[in-house]
Amino acid sequence: MLDFQQRVDTARILSWNRHGKGITFFLPGMFRLNGHHGQYPALSITGRSCELKCDHCAGKILESMPEATSSTALVDLCRKLADQGRQGVLISGGCQKDGTLPWPQFLKAIESVKAETNLFISVHSGLVDLETAKGLKEAGVDQALIDVVGNDRTFQSVYHVPFGVEKIFAAMEALSTVSLPMVPHIVCGLDHGRIKGEYQAVKMISRFSVAQVVIVSLMRISGTPMAGAGLPSAEQVADIIADARIHMPHATISLGCARQRGNTRMEELAIEAGVNRMALPSEEAVAFAQKYGLNVTYQPTCCSVPVSGTSTGWH
């Protein structure tokens, strides 16, 4: 069995051989970095409302998102953002008690946005059935972001749901069936900082032909039950990145924006493990990538969006 450094080295070689020796750094629309602002804002179709109140978020992330809680509001806001030159939007929101979002009442609005603007549209899908997945696809959604948890007890205790991860797998099957590109996200340390089910999540995802996988890690968000939780180590996160690469050499892998701020060790190990994309890089991470001789590009969007970045910065 390979040790940690051997797994990281194996993953990096696989990545470079398959995807080239480069990395794209991303600046999502809800963040500012070194005076620059992302061009891909996240919107909430439920406002600040979330019935699940998962332990790691408790609806706090919704508080920073512009609200678009009606079809009219969503279309109007997206028109405004398109007029401002934004490249796209992430449509998100809080979950209902069954893990779903109220997509049916917004499908016509999304269809109108796609017809009237050039915005690229990502959605935080939540748990979708086949009918909803088909509706999102037909409305013109470009990609669905979905959190994948690999442990039933973690899913039930953190997300406050009575069912197991088979519901997540079924949602992935629905998205796959209708050929709506999905971008699975794995939260390392979701169980109060403990690694429990992340490797199983990799295996679940590997059963589908996904083009992208995003690895993030638990954040201590003030006012949530996990505000004082332990955090996964940089090495643990890098090992999951390596495991994802080994299981899915064809997929591009991102270190996403939802992670411990200031952990440059995590960023550097992710680069060592051959990530193709990274959101919100530190100056140290950029320098580390350059030291490796990587071709560095920049893009002011979510890290799930197709790459069309430049080598001259966030512009």
C-alpha positions as a Markdown table, in Angstrom:
| # | Residue | x | y | z |
|---|---|---|---|---|
| 1 | Met | 0.0 | 0.0 | 0.0 |
| 2 | Leu | 1.3 | 3.4 | -0.9 |
| 3 | Asp | 2.2 | 5.9 | 1.9 |
| 4 | Phe | 0.9 | 9.5 | 1.9 |
| 5 | Gln | 3.8 | 11.0 | -0.1 |
| 6 | Gln | 3.7 | 8.2 | -2.7 |
| 7 | Arg | -0.1 | 8.7 | -3.1 |
| 8 | Val | 0.4 | 12.5 | -3.6 |
| 9 | Asp | 3.2 | 12.0 | -6.1 |
| 10 | Thr | 1.2 | 9.4 | -8.0 |
| 11 | Ala | -1.8 | 11.7 | -8.1 |
| 12 | Arg | 0.3 | 14.6 | -9.4 |
| 13 | Ile | 1.9 | 12.5 | -12.2 |
| 14 | Leu | -1.5 | 11.2 | -13.2 |
| 15 | Ser | -2.9 | 14.8 | -13.3 |
| 16 | Trp | 0.0 | 16.2 | -15.3 |
| 17 | Asn | 0.0 | 13.3 | -17.8 |
| 18 | Arg | -3.8 | 13.5 | -18.3 |
| 19 | His | -4.5 | 17.3 | -18.0 |
| 20 | Gly | -1.2 | 19.0 | -18.6 |
| 21 | Lys | 1.1 | 20.9 | -16.2 |
| 22 | Gly | -1.1 | 23.8 | -15.3 |
| 23 | Ile | -3.5 | 25.3 | -12.8 |
| 24 | Thr | -6.3 | 27.8 | -12.9 |
| 25 | Phe | -7.0 | 30.0 | -9.9 |
| 26 | Phe | -10.6 | 31.2 | -9.4 |
| 27 | Leu | -12.3 | 34.1 | -7.7 |
| 28 | Pro | -16.0 | 33.4 | -7.1 |
| 29 | Gly | -18.4 | 36.3 | -7.3 |
| 30 | Met | -19.1 | 36.5 | -3.6 |
| 31 | Phe | -15.5 | 37.2 | -2.7 |
| 32 | Arg | -12.9 | 40.0 | -3.0 |
| 33 | Leu | -9.2 | 39.2 | -3.3 |
| 34 | Asn | -6.4 | 41.8 | -3.5 |
| 35 | Gly | -8.8 | 44.5 | -4.6 |
| 36 | His | -10.5 | 42.3 | -7.3 |
| 37 | His | -14.1 | 41.0 | -7.2 |
| 38 | Gly | -15.4 | 37.9 | -8.7 |
| 39 | Gln | -17.9 | 38.0 | -11.6 |
| 40 | Tyr | -20.0 | 35.0 | -10.7 |
| 41 | Pro | -22.3 | 35.8 | -7.8 |
| 42 | Ala | -24.4 | 33.3 | -5.8 |
| 43 | Leu | -28.1 | 34.0 | -5.4 |
| 44 | Ser | -30.6 | 32.5 | -3.0 |
| 45 | Ile | -34.1 | 31.5 | -4.2 |
| 46 | Thr | -35.1 | 31.0 | -0.5 |
| 47 | Gly | -33.7 | 34.1 | 0.9 |
| 48 | Arg | -32.3 | 33.3 | 4.4 |
| 49 | Ser | -34.7 | 30.5 | 4.9 |
| 50 | Cys | -33.5 | 26.9 | 5.3 |
| 51 | Glu | -35.5 | 24.2 | 7.0 |
| 52 | Leu | -32.6 | 21.7 | 7.4 |
| 53 | Lys | -30.2 | 24.1 | 9.2 |
| 54 | Cys | -27.3 | 21.7 | 8.8 |
| 55 | Asp | -24.8 | 21.8 | 11.6 |
| 56 | His | -21.9 | 23.1 | 9.5 |
| 57 | Cys | -23.8 | 26.0 | 7.9 |
| 58 | Ala | -27.1 | 26.6 | 9.8 |
| 59 | Gly | -28.2 | 28.9 | 7.0 |
| 60 | Lys | -25.4 | 31.4 | 7.7 |
| 61 | Ile | -23.9 | 31.1 | 4.2 |
| 62 | Leu | -27.3 | 32.3 | 2.8 |
| 63 | Glu | -27.0 | 35.6 | 4.6 |
| 64 | Ser | -24.4 | 36.9 | 2.2 |
| 65 | Met | -26.4 | 36.0 | -0.9 |
| 66 | Pro | -28.6 | 38.5 | -2.8 |
| 67 | Glu | -32.2 | 37.2 | -2.5 |
| 68 | Ala | -34.4 | 36.2 | -5.5 |
| 69 | Thr | -37.3 | 34.5 | -3.8 |
| 70 | Ser | -39.8 | 34.8 | -6.7 |
| 71 | Ser | -39.6 | 34.1 | -10.4 |
| 72 | Thr | -39.9 | 37.8 | -11.3 |
| 73 | Ala | -37.1 | 38.7 | -8.8 |
| 74 | Leu | -34.8 | 36.0 | -10.2 |
| 75 | Val | -35.3 | 37.2 | -13.8 |
| 76 | Asp | -34.9 | 40.8 | -12.9 |
| 77 | Leu | -31.7 | 40.2 | -10.9 |
| 78 | Cys | -30.2 | 38.1 | -13.5 |
| 79 | Arg | -30.9 | 40.7 | -16.2 |
| 80 | Lys | -29.2 | 43.3 | -14.1 |
| 81 | Leu | -26.2 | 41.1 | -13.5 |
| 82 | Ala | -25.9 | 40.4 | -17.2 |
| 83 | Asp | -26.1 | 44.1 | -18.0 |
| 84 | Gln | -23.2 | 44.6 | -15.5 |
| 85 | Gly | -21.1 | 42.1 | -17.5 |
| 86 | Arg | -21.2 | 39.2 | -15.0 |
| 87 | Gln | -20.2 | 35.9 | -16.6 |
| 88 | Gly | -22.8 | 33.8 | -14.8 |
| 89 | Val | -24.6 | 33.0 | -11.6 |
| 90 | Leu | -24.8 | 30.3 | -9.0 |
| 91 | Ile | -28.4 | 29.8 | -8.0 |
| 92 | Ser | -28.6 | 28.4 | -4.5 |
| 93 | Gly | -30.8 | 28.5 | -1.5 |
| 94 | Gly | -31.8 | 26.7 | 1.7 |
| 95 | Cys | -33.1 | 23.1 | 1.6 |
| 96 | Gln | -36.6 | 22.0 | 2.5 |
| 97 | Lys | -36.8 | 19.2 | 5.1 |
| 98 | Asp | -36.5 | 16.5 | 2.5 |
| 99 | Gly | -33.2 | 18.0 | 1.2 |
| 100 | Thr | -34.8 | 19.5 | -1.9 |
| 101 | Leu | -35.0 | 23.1 | -3.1 |
| 102 | Pro | -38.2 | 24.6 | -4.6 |
| 103 | Trp | -37.0 | 24.3 | -8.2 |
| 104 | Pro | -40.4 | 23.6 | -9.9 |
| 105 | Gln | -41.6 | 27.2 | -9.3 |
| 106 | Phe | -38.4 | 28.7 | -10.7 |
| 107 | Leu | -37.9 | 26.6 | -13.9 |
| 108 | Lys | -39.7 | 29.1 | -16.2 |
| 109 | Ala | -37.7 | 31.9 | -14.7 |
| 110 | Ile | -34.4 | 30.1 | -15.4 |
| 111 | Glu | -35.6 | 29.4 | -18.9 |
| 112 | Ser | -36.2 | 33.1 | -19.4 |
| 113 | Val | -32.8 | 34.0 | -18.1 |
| 114 | Lys | -31.1 | 31.6 | -20.5 |
| 115 | Ala | -33.2 | 33.0 | -23.4 |
| 116 | Glu | -32.5 | 36.6 | -22.6 |
| 117 | Thr | -28.9 | 36.6 | -21.4 |
| 118 | Asn | -25.6 | 34.9 | -22.0 |
| 119 | Leu | -25.2 | 34.0 | -18.3 |
| 120 | Phe | -23.7 | 30.6 | -17.5 |
| 121 | Ile | -26.0 | 29.1 | -14.8 |
| 122 | Ser | -24.9 | 26.8 | -12.1 |
| 123 | Val | -27.3 | 25.5 | -9.4 |
| 124 | His | -26.8 | 24.0 | -6.0 |
| 125 | Ser | -29.2 | 21.2 | -6.9 |
| 126 | Gly | -29.8 | 19.6 | -3.5 |
| 127 | Leu | -31.6 | 16.2 | -3.7 |
| 128 | Val | -33.4 | 16.0 | -7.0 |
| 129 | Asp | -35.6 | 13.3 | -8.5 |
| 130 | Leu | -35.7 | 12.5 | -12.2 |
| 131 | Glu | -38.5 | 14.9 | -13.0 |
| 132 | Thr | -36.8 | 17.8 | -11.3 |
| 133 | Ala | -33.5 | 17.0 | -13.0 |
| 134 | Lys | -35.2 | 16.9 | -16.3 |
| 135 | Gly | -36.8 | 20.2 | -15.6 |
| 136 | Leu | -33.5 | 21.8 | -14.7 |
| 137 | Lys | -31.9 | 20.4 | -17.9 |
| 138 | Glu | -34.7 | 21.6 | -20.1 |
| 139 | Ala | -34.7 | 25.1 | -18.5 |
| 140 | Gly | -31.1 | 25.5 | -19.6 |
| 141 | Val | -29.1 | 25.0 | -16.4 |
| 142 | Asp | -25.5 | 24.5 | -17.4 |
| 143 | Gln | -24.3 | 22.5 | -14.4 |
| 144 | Ala | -25.5 | 21.1 | -11.1 |
| 145 | Leu | -23.3 | 21.3 | -8.0 |
| 146 | Ile | -24.2 | 18.5 | -5.5 |
| 147 | Asp | -22.7 | 17.7 | -2.1 |
| 148 | Val | -21.7 | 14.0 | -1.7 |
| 149 | Val | -21.6 | 12.5 | 1.7 |
| 150 | Gly | -20.4 | 8.9 | 2.1 |
| 151 | Asn | -21.5 | 8.0 | 5.6 |
| 152 | Asp | -25.1 | 7.5 | 6.6 |
| 153 | Arg | -24.7 | 8.6 | 10.2 |
| 154 | Thr | -22.8 | 11.7 | 9.3 |
| 155 | Phe | -25.4 | 12.6 | 6.7 |
| 156 | Gln | -28.2 | 12.1 | 9.2 |
| 157 | Ser | -26.6 | 13.9 | 12.1 |
| 158 | Val | -25.2 | 16.9 | 10.3 |
| 159 | Tyr | -28.0 | 17.4 | 7.7 |
| 160 | His | -30.8 | 16.4 | 10.1 |
| 161 | Val | -32.4 | 14.0 | 7.6 |
| 162 | Pro | -34.1 | 10.7 | 8.4 |
| 163 | Phe | -32.7 | 8.9 | 5.4 |
| 164 | Gly | -29.2 | 7.8 | 4.2 |
| 165 | Val | -26.8 | 8.6 | 1.5 |
| 166 | Glu | -28.7 | 6.4 | -1.0 |
| 167 | Lys | -30.8 | 9.6 | -1.6 |
| 168 | Ile | -27.6 | 11.4 | -2.7 |
| 169 | Phe | -26.7 | 8.6 | -5.0 |
| 170 | Ala | -30.2 | 8.6 | -6.4 |
| 171 | Ala | -30.0 | 12.3 | -7.1 |
| 172 | Met | -26.7 | 11.8 | -8.9 |
| 173 | Glu | -28.3 | 9.0 | -11.0 |
| 174 | Ala | -31.1 | 11.4 | -11.9 |
| 175 | Leu | -28.7 | 14.1 | -13.0 |
| 176 | Ser | -26.7 | 11.6 | -15.0 |
| 177 | Thr | -29.8 | 10.1 | -16.6 |
| 178 | Val | -30.8 | 13.5 | -18.1 |
| 179 | Ser | -27.2 | 14.3 | -19.0 |
| 180 | Leu | -27.1 | 17.5 | -16.8 |
| 181 | Pro | -23.4 | 18.0 | -16.1 |
| 182 | Met | -22.9 | 17.5 | -12.3 |
| 183 | Val | -20.0 | 18.8 | -10.2 |
| 184 | Pro | -19.9 | 16.7 | -7.0 |
| 185 | His | -18.4 | 18.4 | -3.9 |
| 186 | Ile | -16.9 | 16.5 | -1.0 |
| 187 | Val | -16.6 | 18.3 | 2.3 |
| 188 | Cys | -13.6 | 16.9 | 4.1 |
| 189 | Gly | -14.1 | 16.7 | 7.9 |
| 190 | Leu | -17.8 | 17.2 | 7.7 |
| 191 | Asp | -18.3 | 15.1 | 10.8 |
| 192 | His | -17.1 | 17.7 | 13.2 |
| 193 | Gly | -13.6 | 17.6 | 11.7 |
| 194 | Arg | -13.3 | 13.9 | 11.5 |
| 195 | Ile | -12.7 | 12.0 | 8.3 |
| 196 | Lys | -15.6 | 9.6 | 8.1 |
| 197 | Gly | -17.1 | 8.6 | 4.7 |
| 198 | Glu | -15.0 | 10.9 | 2.4 |
| 199 | Tyr | -13.3 | 8.0 | 0.7 |
| 200 | Gln | -16.7 | 6.3 | 0.3 |
| 201 | Ala | -17.9 | 9.5 | -1.3 |
| 202 | Val | -15.1 | 9.3 | -3.8 |
| 203 | Lys | -16.2 | 5.8 | -4.7 |
| 204 | Met | -19.8 | 6.9 | -5.1 |
| 205 | Ile | -18.8 | 9.7 | -7.5 |
| 206 | Ser | -16.4 | 7.4 | -9.4 |
| 207 | Arg | -19.4 | 5.3 | -10.5 |
| 208 | Phe | -20.4 | 8.2 | -12.8 |
| 209 | Ser | -18.6 | 9.8 | -15.7 |
| 210 | Val | -18.1 | 13.2 | -14.1 |
| 211 | Ala | -15.9 | 15.8 | -15.7 |
| 212 | Gln | -15.1 | 17.7 | -12.5 |
| 213 | Val | -14.9 | 17.0 | -8.7 |
| 214 | Val | -14.5 | 19.8 | -6.1 |
| 215 | Ile | -12.9 | 19.1 | -2.8 |
| 216 | Val | -13.6 | 21.5 | 0.1 |
| 217 | Ser | -13.1 | 21.2 | 3.9 |
| 218 | Leu | -15.0 | 22.1 | 7.0 |
| 219 | Met | -15.0 | 25.7 | 8.0 |
| 220 | Arg | -15.7 | 27.1 | 11.4 |
| 221 | Ile | -18.7 | 29.4 | 10.8 |
| 222 | Ser | -19.7 | 31.6 | 13.7 |
| 223 | Gly | -23.1 | 30.9 | 15.1 |
| 224 | Thr | -23.2 | 27.3 | 13.9 |
| 225 | Pro | -23.0 | 24.1 | 16.0 |
| 226 | Met | -19.6 | 23.5 | 14.4 |
| 227 | Ala | -18.1 | 26.9 | 15.2 |
| 228 | Gly | -15.7 | 25.3 | 17.6 |
| 229 | Ala | -15.3 | 22.0 | 15.8 |
| 230 | Gly | -11.9 | 20.4 | 15.0 |
| 231 | Leu | -10.7 | 20.8 | 11.4 |
| 232 | Pro | -9.2 | 18.2 | 9.1 |
| 233 | Ser | -5.5 | 18.5 | 8.5 |
| 234 | Ala | -3.9 | 19.7 | 5.3 |
| 235 | Glu | -2.5 | 16.2 | 4.8 |
| 236 | Gln | -6.0 | 14.6 | 5.3 |
| 237 | Val | -7.4 | 16.9 | 2.6 |
| 238 | Ala | -4.5 | 16.3 | 0.2 |
| 239 | Asp | -4.9 | 12.5 | 0.7 |
| 240 | Ile | -8.6 | 12.7 | -0.3 |
| 241 | Ile | -7.6 | 14.8 | -3.4 |
| 242 | Ala | -5.1 | 12.1 | -4.3 |
| 243 | Asp | -7.7 | 9.4 | -3.8 |
| 244 | Ala | -10.1 | 11.2 | -6.1 |
| 245 | Arg | -7.4 | 11.5 | -8.7 |
| 246 | Ile | -6.4 | 7.9 | -8.5 |
| 247 | His | -10.1 | 6.8 | -8.8 |
| 248 | Met | -11.0 | 9.4 | -11.5 |
| 249 | Pro | -7.9 | 10.2 | -13.6 |
| 250 | His | -10.2 | 11.7 | -16.3 |
| 251 | Ala | -11.8 | 14.4 | -14.0 |
| 252 | Thr | -10.4 | 17.8 | -13.3 |
| 253 | Ile | -10.1 | 18.3 | -9.5 |
| 254 | Ser | -10.6 | 21.6 | -7.7 |
| 255 | Leu | -9.7 | 22.8 | -4.2 |
| 256 | Gly | -12.9 | 24.8 | -3.7 |
| 257 | Cys | -13.5 | 28.1 | -1.8 |
| 258 | Ala | -15.2 | 26.6 | 1.2 |
| 259 | Arg | -12.2 | 25.7 | 3.3 |
| 260 | Gln | -10.1 | 26.9 | 6.3 |
| 261 | Arg | -8.8 | 30.4 | 5.5 |
| 262 | Gly | -5.1 | 31.0 | 5.7 |
| 263 | Asn | -4.1 | 27.3 | 5.6 |
| 264 | Thr | -1.4 | 27.7 | 3.0 |
| 265 | Arg | -0.1 | 24.2 | 3.8 |
| 266 | Met | -3.4 | 22.8 | 2.5 |
| 267 | Glu | -3.1 | 24.8 | -0.7 |
| 268 | Glu | 0.5 | 23.7 | -1.3 |
| 269 | Leu | -0.2 | 20.1 | -0.7 |
| 270 | Ala | -3.2 | 20.3 | -3.0 |
| 271 | Ile | -0.9 | 21.6 | -5.7 |
| 272 | Glu | 1.6 | 18.8 | -4.9 |
| 273 | Ala | -1.3 | 16.4 | -5.4 |
| 274 | Gly | -2.0 | 17.8 | -8.9 |
| 275 | Val | -5.2 | 19.8 | -8.5 |
| 276 | Asn | -6.2 | 21.5 | -11.7 |
| 277 | Arg | -8.1 | 24.3 | -10.2 |
| 278 | Met | -8.1 | 26.3 | -6.9 |
| 279 | Ala | -10.5 | 29.0 | -5.7 |
| 280 | Leu | -9.2 | 31.9 | -3.6 |
| 281 | Pro | -5.5 | 31.1 | -3.7 |
| 282 | Ser | -3.1 | 32.8 | -1.3 |
| 283 | Glu | 0.0 | 34.6 | -2.6 |
| 284 | Glu | 2.0 | 31.6 | -1.2 |
| 285 | Ala | -0.1 | 29.2 | -3.3 |
| 286 | Val | 0.5 | 31.2 | -6.5 |
| 287 | Ala | 4.2 | 31.3 | -5.8 |
| 288 | Phe | 4.3 | 27.6 | -5.1 |
| 289 | Ala | 2.6 | 26.8 | -8.4 |
| 290 | Gln | 5.0 | 29.0 | -10.2 |
| 291 | Lys | 7.9 | 27.3 | -8.4 |
| 292 | Tyr | 6.6 | 24.0 | -9.8 |
| 293 | Gly | 6.7 | 25.5 | -13.3 |
| 294 | Leu | 3.0 | 25.3 | -13.7 |
| 295 | Asn | 1.1 | 27.2 | -16.4 |
| 296 | Val | -1.0 | 29.6 | -14.3 |
| 297 | Thr | -4.2 | 31.2 | -15.4 |
| 298 | Tyr | -6.9 | 33.1 | -13.6 |
| 299 | Gln | -10.7 | 33.3 | -13.9 |
| 300 | Pro | -13.2 | 35.4 | -11.8 |
| 301 | Thr | -15.9 | 32.7 | -11.5 |
| 302 | Cys | -16.7 | 29.7 | -9.4 |
| 303 | Cys | -14.1 | 26.9 | -9.9 |
| 304 | Ser | -16.7 | 24.7 | -11.5 |
| 305 | Val | -17.2 | 26.9 | -14.5 |
| 306 | Pro | -15.4 | 25.9 | -17.8 |
| 307 | Val | -12.0 | 27.5 | -18.1 |
| 308 | Ser | -11.5 | 30.4 | -20.4 |
| 309 | Gly | -9.1 | 32.4 | -18.2 |
| 310 | Thr | -6.1 | 34.5 | -18.9 |
| 311 | Ser | -2.5 | 34.5 | -17.7 |
| 312 | Thr | -2.7 | 38.2 | -16.8 |
| 313 | Gly | -4.8 | 38.1 | -13.6 |
| 314 | Trp | -8.5 | 38.2 | -12.6 |
| 315 | His | -9.5 | 40.6 | -15.4 |
